[in-house]
Short mmCIF file of C-alpha atoms in Angstrom, two decimals:
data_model
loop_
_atom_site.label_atom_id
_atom_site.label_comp_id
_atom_site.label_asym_id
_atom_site.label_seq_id
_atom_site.Cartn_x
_atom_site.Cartn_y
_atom_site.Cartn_z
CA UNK A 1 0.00 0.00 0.00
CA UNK A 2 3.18 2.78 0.21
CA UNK A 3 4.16 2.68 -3.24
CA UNK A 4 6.22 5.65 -2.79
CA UNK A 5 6.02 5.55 0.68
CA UNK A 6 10.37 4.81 0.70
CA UNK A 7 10.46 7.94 -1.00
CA UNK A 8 8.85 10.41 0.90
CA UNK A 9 9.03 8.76 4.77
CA UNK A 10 12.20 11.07 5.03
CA UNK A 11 10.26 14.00 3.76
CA UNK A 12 8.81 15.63 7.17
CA UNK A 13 5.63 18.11 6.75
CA UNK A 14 7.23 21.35 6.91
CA UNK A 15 6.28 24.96 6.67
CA UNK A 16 7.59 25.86 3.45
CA UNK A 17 6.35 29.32 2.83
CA UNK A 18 6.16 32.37 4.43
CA UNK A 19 2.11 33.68 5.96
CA UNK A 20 0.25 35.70 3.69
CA UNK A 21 -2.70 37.86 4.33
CA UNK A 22 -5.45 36.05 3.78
CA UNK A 23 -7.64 36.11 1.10
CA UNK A 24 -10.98 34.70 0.02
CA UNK A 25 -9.81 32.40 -3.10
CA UNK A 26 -11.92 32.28 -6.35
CA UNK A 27 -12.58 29.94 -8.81
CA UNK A 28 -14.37 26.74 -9.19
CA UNK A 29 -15.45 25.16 -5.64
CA UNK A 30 -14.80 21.96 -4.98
CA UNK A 31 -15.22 19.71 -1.88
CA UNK A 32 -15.01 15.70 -2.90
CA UNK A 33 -11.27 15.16 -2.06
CA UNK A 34 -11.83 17.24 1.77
CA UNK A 35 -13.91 14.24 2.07
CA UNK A 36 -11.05 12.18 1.34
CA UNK A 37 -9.10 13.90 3.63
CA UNK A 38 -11.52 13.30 6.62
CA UNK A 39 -12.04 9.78 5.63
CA UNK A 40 -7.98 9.36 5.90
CA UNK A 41 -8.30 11.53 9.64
CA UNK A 42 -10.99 8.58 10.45
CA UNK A 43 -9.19 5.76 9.67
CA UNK A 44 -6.08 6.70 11.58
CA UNK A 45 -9.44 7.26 14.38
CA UNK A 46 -10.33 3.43 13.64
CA UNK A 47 -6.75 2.09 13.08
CA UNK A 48 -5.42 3.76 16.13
CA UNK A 49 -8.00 2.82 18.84
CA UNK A 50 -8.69 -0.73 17.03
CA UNK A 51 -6.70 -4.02 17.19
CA UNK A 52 -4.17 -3.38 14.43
CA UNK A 53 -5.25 -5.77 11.78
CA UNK A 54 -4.92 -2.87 9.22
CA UNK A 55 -1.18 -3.43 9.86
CA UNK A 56 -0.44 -2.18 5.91
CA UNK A 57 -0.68 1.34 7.85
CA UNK A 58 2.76 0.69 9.71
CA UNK A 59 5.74 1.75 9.27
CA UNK A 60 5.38 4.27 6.26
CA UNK A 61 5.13 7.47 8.78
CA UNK A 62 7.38 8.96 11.23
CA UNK A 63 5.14 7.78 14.82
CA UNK A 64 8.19 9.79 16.58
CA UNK A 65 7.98 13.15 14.78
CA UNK A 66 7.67 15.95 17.22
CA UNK A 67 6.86 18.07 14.51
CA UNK A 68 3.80 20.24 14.88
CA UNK A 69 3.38 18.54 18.42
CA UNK A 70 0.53 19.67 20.97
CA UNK A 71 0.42 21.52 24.08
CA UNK A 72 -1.47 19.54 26.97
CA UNK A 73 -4.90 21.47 25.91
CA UNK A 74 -4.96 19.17 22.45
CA UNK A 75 -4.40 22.51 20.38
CA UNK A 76 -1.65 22.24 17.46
CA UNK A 77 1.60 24.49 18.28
CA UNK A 78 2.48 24.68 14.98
CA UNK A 79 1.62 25.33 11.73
CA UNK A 80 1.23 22.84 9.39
CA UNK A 81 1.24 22.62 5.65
CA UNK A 82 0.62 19.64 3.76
CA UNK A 83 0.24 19.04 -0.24
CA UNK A 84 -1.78 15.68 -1.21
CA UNK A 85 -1.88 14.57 -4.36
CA UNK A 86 -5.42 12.68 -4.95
CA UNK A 87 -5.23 10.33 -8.22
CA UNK A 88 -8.66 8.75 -9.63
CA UNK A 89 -7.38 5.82 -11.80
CA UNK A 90 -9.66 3.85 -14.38
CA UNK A 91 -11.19 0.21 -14.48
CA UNK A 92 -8.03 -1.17 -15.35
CA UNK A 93 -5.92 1.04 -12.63
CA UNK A 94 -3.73 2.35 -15.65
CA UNK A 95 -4.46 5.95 -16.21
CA UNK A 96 -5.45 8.67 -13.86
CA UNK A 97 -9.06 9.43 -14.72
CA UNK A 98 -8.88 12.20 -12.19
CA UNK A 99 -5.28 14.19 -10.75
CA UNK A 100 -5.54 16.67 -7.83
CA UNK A 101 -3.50 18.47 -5.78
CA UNK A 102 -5.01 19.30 -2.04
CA UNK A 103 -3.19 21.91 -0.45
CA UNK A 104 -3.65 22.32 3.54
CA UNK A 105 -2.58 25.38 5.85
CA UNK A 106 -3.40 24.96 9.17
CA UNK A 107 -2.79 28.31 9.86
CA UNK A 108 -5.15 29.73 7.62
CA UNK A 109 -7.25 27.16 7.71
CA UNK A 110 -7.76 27.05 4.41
CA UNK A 111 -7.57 23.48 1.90
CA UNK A 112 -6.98 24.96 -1.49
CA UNK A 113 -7.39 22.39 -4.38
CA UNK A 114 -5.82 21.95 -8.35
CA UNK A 115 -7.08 20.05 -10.62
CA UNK A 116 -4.84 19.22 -13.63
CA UNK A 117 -6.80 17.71 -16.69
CA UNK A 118 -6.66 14.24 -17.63
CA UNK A 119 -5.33 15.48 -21.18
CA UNK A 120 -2.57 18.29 -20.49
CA UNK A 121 0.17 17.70 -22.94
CA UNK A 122 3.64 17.02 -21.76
CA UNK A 123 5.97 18.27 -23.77
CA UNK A 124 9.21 17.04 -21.56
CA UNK A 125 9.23 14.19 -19.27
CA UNK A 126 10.81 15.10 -15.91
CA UNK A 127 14.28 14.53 -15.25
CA UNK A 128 13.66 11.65 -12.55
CA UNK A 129 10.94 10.38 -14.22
CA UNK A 130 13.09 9.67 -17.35
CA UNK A 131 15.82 8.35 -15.36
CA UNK A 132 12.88 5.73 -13.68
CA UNK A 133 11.76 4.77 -17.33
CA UNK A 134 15.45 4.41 -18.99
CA UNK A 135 16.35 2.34 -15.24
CA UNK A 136 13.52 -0.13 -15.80
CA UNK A 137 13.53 -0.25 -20.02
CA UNK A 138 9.99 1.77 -19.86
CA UNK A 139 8.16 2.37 -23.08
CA UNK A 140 7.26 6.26 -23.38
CA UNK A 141 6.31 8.89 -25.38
CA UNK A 142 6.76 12.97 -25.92
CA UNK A 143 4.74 14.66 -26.32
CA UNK A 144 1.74 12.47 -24.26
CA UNK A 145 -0.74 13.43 -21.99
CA UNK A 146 -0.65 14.24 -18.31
CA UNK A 147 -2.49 10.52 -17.73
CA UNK A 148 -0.51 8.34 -19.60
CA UNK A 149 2.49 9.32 -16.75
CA UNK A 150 1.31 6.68 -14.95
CA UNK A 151 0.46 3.94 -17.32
CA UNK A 152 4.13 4.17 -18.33
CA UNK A 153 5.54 4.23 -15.07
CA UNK A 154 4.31 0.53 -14.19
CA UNK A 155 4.82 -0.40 -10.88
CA UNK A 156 6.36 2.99 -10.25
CA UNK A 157 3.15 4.88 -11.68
CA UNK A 158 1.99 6.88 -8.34
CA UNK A 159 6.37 7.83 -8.43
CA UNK A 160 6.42 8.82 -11.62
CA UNK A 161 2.95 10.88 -11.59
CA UNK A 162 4.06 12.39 -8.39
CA UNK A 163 7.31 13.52 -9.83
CA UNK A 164 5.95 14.84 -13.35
CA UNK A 165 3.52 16.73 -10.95
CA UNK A 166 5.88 18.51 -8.76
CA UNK A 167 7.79 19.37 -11.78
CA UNK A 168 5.08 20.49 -13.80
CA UNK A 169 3.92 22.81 -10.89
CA UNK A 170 6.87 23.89 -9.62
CA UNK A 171 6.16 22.12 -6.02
CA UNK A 172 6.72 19.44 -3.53
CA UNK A 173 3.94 17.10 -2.81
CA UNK A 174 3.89 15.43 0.36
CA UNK A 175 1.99 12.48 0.10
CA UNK A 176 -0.49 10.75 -1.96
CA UNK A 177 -4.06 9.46 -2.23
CA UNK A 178 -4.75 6.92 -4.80
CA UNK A 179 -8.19 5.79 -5.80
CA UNK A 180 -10.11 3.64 -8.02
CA UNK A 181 -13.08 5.22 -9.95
CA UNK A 182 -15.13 2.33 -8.25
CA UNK A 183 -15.22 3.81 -5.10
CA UNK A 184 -17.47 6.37 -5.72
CA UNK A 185 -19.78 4.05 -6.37
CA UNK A 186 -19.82 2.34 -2.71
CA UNK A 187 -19.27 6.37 -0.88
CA UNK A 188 -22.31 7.94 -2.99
CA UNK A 189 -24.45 4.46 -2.36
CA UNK A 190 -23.17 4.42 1.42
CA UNK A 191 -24.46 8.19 2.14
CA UNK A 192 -27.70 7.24 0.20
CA UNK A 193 -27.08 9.17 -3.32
CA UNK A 194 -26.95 12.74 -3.88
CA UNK A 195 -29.73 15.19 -5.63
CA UNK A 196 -27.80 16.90 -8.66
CA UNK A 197 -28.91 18.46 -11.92
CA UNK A 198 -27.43 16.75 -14.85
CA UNK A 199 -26.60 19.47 -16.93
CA UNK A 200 -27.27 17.54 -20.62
CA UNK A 201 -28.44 14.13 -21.60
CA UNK A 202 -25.64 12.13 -21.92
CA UNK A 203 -25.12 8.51 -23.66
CA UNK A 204 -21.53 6.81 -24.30
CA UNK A 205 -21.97 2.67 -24.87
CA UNK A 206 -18.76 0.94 -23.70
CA UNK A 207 -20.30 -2.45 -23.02
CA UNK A 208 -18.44 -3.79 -26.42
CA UNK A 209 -15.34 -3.10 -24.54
CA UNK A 210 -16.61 -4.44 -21.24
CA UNK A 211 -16.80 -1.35 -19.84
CA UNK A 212 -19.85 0.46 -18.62
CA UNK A 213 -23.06 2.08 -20.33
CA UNK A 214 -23.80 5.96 -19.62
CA UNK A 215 -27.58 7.15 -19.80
CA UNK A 216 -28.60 9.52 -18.18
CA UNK A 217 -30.93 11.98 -18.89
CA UNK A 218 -31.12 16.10 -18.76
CA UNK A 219 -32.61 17.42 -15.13
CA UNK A 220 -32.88 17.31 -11.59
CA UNK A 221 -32.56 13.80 -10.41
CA UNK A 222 -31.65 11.61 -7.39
CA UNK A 223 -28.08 9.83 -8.45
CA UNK A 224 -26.90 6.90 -6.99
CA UNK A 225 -23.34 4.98 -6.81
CA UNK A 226 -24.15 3.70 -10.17
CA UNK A 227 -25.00 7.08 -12.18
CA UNK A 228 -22.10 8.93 -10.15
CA UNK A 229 -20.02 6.98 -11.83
CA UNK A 230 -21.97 7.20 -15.54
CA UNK A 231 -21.71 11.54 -14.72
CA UNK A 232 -18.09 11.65 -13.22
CA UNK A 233 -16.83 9.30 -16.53
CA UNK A 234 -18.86 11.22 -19.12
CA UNK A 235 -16.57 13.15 -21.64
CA UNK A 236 -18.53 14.11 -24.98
CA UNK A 237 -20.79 16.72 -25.78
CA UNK A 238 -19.03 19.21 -23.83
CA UNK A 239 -18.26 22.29 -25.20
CA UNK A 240 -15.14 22.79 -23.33
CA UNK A 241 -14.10 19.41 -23.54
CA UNK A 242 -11.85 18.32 -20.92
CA UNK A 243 -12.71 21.18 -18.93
CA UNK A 244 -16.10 20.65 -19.09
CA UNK A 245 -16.27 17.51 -17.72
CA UNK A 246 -13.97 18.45 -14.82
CA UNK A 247 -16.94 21.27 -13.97
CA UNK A 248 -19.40 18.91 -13.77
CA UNK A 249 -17.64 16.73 -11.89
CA UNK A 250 -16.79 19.59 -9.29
CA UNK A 251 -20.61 20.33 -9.08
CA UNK A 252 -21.22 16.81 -8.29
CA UNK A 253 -18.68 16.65 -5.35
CA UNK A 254 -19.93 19.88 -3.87
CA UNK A 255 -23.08 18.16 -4.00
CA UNK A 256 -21.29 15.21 -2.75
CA UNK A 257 -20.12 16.90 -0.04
CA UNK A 258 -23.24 18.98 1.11
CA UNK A 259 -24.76 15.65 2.02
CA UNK A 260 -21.86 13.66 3.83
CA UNK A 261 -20.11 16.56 5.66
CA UNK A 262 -21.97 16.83 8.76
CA UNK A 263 -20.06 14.73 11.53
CA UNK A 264 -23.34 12.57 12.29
CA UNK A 265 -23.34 11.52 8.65
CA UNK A 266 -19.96 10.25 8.65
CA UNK A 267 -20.08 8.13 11.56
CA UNK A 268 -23.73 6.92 11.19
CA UNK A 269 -21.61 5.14 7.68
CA UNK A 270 -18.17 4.74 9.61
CA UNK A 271 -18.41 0.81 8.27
CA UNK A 272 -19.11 1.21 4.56
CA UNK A 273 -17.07 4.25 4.59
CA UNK A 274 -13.76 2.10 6.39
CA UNK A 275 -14.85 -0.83 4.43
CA UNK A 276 -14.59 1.79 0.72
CA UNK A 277 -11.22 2.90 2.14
CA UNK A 278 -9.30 -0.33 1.88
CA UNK A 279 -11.40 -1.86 -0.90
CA UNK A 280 -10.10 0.83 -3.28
CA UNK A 281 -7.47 3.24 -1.36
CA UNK A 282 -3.89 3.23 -1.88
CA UNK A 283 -1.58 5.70 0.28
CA UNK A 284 1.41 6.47 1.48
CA UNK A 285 0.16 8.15 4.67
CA UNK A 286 1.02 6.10 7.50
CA UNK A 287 -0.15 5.33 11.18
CA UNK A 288 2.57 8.41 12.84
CA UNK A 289 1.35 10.69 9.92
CA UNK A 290 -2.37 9.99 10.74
CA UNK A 291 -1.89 10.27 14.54
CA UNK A 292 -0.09 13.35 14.16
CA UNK A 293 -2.40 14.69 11.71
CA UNK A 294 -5.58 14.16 13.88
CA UNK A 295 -4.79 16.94 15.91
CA UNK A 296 -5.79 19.01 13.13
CA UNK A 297 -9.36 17.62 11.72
CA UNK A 298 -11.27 19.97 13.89
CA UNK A 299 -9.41 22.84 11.75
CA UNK A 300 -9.88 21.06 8.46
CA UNK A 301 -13.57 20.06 9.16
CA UNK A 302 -13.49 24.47 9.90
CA UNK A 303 -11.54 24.90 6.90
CA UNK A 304 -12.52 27.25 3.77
CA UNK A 305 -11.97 24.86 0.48
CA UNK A 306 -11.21 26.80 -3.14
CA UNK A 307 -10.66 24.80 -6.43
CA UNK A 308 -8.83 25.99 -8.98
CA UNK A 309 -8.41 24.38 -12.53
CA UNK A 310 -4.99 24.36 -14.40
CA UNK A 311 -6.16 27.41 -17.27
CA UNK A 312 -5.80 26.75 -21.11
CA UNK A 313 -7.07 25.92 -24.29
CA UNK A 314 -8.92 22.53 -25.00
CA UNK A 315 -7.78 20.81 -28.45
CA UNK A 316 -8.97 17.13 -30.56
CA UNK A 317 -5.99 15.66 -28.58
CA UNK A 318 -4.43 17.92 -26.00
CA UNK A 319 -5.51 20.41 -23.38
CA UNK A 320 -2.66 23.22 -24.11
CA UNK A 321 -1.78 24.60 -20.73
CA UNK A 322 -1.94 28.37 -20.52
CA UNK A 323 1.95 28.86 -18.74
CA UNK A 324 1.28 31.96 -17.15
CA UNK A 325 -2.04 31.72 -15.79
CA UNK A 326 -0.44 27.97 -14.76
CA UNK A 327 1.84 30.34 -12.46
CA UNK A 328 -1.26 32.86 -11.00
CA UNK A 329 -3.16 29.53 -10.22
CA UNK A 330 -0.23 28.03 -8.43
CA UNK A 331 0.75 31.43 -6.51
CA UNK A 332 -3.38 31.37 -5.50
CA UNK A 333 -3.25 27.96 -4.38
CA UNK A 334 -0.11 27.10 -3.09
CA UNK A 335 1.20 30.87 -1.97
CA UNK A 336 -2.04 32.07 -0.89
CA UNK A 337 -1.60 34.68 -3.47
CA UNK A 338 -4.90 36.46 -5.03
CA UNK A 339 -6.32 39.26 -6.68
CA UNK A 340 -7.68 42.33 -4.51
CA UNK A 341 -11.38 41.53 -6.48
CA UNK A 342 -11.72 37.98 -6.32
CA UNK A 343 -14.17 38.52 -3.15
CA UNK A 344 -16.54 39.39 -5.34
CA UNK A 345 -16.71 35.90 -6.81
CA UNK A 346 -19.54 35.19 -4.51
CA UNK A 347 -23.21 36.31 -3.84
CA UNK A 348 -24.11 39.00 -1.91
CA UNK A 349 -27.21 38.77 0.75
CA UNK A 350 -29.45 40.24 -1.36
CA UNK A 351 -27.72 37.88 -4.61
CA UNK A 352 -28.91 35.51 -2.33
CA UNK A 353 -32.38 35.80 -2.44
CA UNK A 354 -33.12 36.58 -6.03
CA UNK A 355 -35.07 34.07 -8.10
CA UNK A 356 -33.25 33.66 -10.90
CA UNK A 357 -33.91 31.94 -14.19
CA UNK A 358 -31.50 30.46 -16.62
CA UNK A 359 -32.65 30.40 -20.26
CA UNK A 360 -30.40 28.60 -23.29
CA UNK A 361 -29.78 31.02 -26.02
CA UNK A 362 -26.88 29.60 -27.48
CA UNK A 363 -25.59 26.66 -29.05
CA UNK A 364 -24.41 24.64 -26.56
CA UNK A 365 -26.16 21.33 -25.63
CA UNK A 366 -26.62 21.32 -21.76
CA UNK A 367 -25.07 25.03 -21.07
CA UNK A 368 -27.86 26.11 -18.84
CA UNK A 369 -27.45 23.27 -16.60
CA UNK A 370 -23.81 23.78 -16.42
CA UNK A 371 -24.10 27.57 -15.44
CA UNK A 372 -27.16 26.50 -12.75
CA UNK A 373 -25.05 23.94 -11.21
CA UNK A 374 -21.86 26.75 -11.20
CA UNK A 375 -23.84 29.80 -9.98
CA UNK A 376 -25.78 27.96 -6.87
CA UNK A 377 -21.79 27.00 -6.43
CA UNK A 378 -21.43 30.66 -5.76
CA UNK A 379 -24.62 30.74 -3.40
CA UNK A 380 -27.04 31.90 -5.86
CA UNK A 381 -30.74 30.59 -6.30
CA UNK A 382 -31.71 29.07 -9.63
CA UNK A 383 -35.19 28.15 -10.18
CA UNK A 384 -35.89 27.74 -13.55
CA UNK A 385 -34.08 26.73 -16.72
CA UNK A 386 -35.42 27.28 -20.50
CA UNK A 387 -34.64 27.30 -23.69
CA UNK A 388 -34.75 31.05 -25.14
CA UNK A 389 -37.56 30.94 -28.28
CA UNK A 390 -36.64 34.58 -29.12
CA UNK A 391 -33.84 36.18 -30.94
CA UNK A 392 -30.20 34.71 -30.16
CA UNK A 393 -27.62 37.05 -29.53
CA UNK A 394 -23.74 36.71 -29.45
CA UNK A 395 -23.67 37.79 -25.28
CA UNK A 396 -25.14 36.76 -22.36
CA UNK A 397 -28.18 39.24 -21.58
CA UNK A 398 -28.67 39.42 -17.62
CA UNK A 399 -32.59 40.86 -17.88
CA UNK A 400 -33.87 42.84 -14.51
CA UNK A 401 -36.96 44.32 -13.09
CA UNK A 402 -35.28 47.34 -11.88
CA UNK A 403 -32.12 49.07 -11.96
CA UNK A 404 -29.69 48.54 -9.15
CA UNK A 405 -30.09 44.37 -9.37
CA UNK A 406 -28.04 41.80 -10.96
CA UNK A 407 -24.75 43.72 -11.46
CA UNK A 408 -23.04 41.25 -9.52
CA UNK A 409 -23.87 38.70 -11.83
CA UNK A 410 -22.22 39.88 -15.08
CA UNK A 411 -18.79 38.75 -13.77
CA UNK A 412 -19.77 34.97 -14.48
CA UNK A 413 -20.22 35.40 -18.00
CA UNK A 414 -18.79 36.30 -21.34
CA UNK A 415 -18.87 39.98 -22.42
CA UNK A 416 -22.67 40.07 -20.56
CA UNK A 417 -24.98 43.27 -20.61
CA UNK A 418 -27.28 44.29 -17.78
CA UNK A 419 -30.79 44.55 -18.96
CA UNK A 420 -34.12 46.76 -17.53
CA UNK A 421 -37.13 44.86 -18.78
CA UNK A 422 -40.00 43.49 -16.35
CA UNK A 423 -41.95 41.73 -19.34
CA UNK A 424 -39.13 39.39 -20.30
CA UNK A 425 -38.68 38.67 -16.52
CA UNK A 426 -41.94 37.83 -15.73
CA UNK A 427 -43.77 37.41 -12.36
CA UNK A 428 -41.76 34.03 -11.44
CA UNK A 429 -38.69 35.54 -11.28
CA UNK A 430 -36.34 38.54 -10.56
CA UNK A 431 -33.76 37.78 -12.66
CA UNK A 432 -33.48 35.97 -16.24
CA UNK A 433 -30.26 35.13 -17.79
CA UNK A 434 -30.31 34.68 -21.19
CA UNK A 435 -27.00 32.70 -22.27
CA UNK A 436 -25.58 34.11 -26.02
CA UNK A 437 -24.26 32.47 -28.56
CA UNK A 438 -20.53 33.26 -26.99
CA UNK A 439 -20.96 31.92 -24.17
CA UNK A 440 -18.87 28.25 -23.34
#
């Protein structure tokens, strides 16, 4: 179970950087992989109070570490900062389906998340990772995508994802998570499914391949373990390809995590939940790092979570990273580093309680759904969604009863115009968004 666990038992949790001021972090929110995290806090809970017979725990942490060490009230000393890297790999446990990194300050309380797309081209293996695939007469490939890392690597996959990673991103990771798509089958059955929107109807027959059929249809709807795993999978028909499908799957896990968060939850399904962990977990955090890292789940349950999403351009084969805003994102997640108006990325009381409609004027198959299941991200309330019958327009039109409402709202959108006009609101509603034609 510690793949890389020889690698990185020397490598202590340290405070690398120096405290920021602390800022409010945009961009997509996520919240699946904090539930990962407090699933890990719990089994070190279960492991450490239990008989032992998850002995595949042992002997990959540091039990002695004094590092970050408690006073004799149980509250941490000392700050600590952690990177996890969270990999979601396929049927046959060959690619990573999914790649995150989960960033934790203690001191902020803050777990900051980046998610690197499936398809981001690689241009130049990393130095140690080329040395691993020469060493062991590895087949490779440049360029190749970000997923295929591990399908080269072997045996040495979680290494050699790890290391492209931290060179990729210009940081150290920690540890790792490892996880087979299956499992969210068993956590979304074992928390009794999740209520979600599916933003477009969606139908991909692998079953010649002996992999899995995907039908779902358009709407609100109740999703099991079973159509989790028919969403999170889905990757055609999206405008934004890659990127697309990595927003959906975000919405899903804040749904996700809406429902399982609450303390009473998780131990009501402390059995299936353990049961999930070792059915389909792999990591390389062991029994010291989990007993050390208990004293902080209080703080991480407290914790404000941000996503961010590695920026640039989707293309038929590769997702072209966008190097610069590669190093903002970084700076915002790792550094703590943001922009002086990124507060605004989220609604105001009074964006709050607007009923707002969204209404399909474009192109795009499923768009409305997409933007409903972003915006209630952001705390607004969506409730309606359309298709526009009138005349399509290149941007988004943000229609209002009165002047002074829906300003906030033109941030989320592409080139969008604020709009006075009660009769295309109607009575319903306070706010209707028409989507444009530009919109993605």
């Amino acid at each position: 179970m510690g793949e890389v666990s020889s690698m990185r038992s020397d490598r202590t949790v340290r405070s690398r950087r120096k405290k920021k001021t602390r800022r409010r972090s945009s961009g997509v929110l996520g919240r699946f992989f904090k539930v990962f995290i407090i699933l890990i806090f719990l089994l070190g809970v279960v492991a450490w109070v239990g008989d032992m017979i998850y002995t595949n725990f042992l002997g990959s942490g540091d039990e002695n570490s004094s590092e970050n060490d408690v006073d004799g009230d149980g509250v941490p000393d000392e700050k600590l900062e952690l990177n996890v890297a969270v990999l979601g790999v396929d049927k046959d446990a060959t690619r990573t389906d999914v790649m995150f990194v989960v960033h934790f300050d203690s001191q902020l309380k803050k777990i900051s998340m980046l998610s690197v797309p499936r398809d981001t081209k690689v241009t130049q293996i990393a130095p140690k990772v080329k040395k691993i695939y020469d060493e062991d007469d590895r087949y490779y490939q440049v360029p190749t995508k970000m997923n295929a890392i591990h399908a080269y690597g072997g045996d040495k996959g979680v290494e050699c994802t790890i290391l492209q990673l931290e060179d990729f991103l210009g940081v150290d990771i920690d540890r790792y998570v490892k996880f087979n798509m299956e499992a969210v089958v068993e956590v979304v059955d074992a928390f009794g499914g999740v209520d979600f929107y599916v933003p477009m109807d969606m139908y991909w027959d692998m079953r010649d391949t002996g992999d899995i059929l995907i039908d779902l249809k358009e709407g609100m709807q109740h999703i099991d373990g079973e159509k989790a795993l028919q969403l999170l999978r889905f990757r055609h028909d999206y405008a934004l390809q890659d990127i697309g499908r990595i927003q959906t799957q975000q919405d899903f896990i804040h749904a996700l995590f809406e429902k399982v968060s609450s303390t009473e939850n998780i131990v009501k399904n402390l059995p299936s939940i353990i049961k999930t962990v070792f059915k389909y977990i792999e990591t390389d955090i062991g029994l010291g790092d989990i007993a050390k890292y208990l004293k902080y789940v209080d703080t991480a349950v407290e914790s404000d979570i941000s996503m961010e999403t590695i920026p640039g351009v989707g293309e038929p084969v590769y997702y072209i990273p966008d190097e610069e805003g590669k190093k903002k994102v970084v700076d915002t997640v790792f550094y703590n580093k943001t922009s002086e108006n990124e507060d605004t990325k989220k609604a105001s009381y009074k964006g709050k309680t607007l009923r707002i409609e969204l209404s399909n004027g474009g192109n795009t198959k499923g768009l409305a759904g997409i933007k409903k299941n972003m915006l209630e991200r952001y705390g607004y309330n969506i409730t309606g969604i359309s298709t526009f019958n009138g005349e399509k327009q290149g941007s988004t039109r943000v229609v209002v009863k009165e002047t002074g409402v829906g300003e906030e709202l033109l941030s989320y959108f592409e080139n969008a115009e604020l709009i006075v006009d009660d009769s295309l609101v109607g009575n319903e509603y306070d706010v209707k968004i028409i989507l444009g034609l530009d919109e993605k």
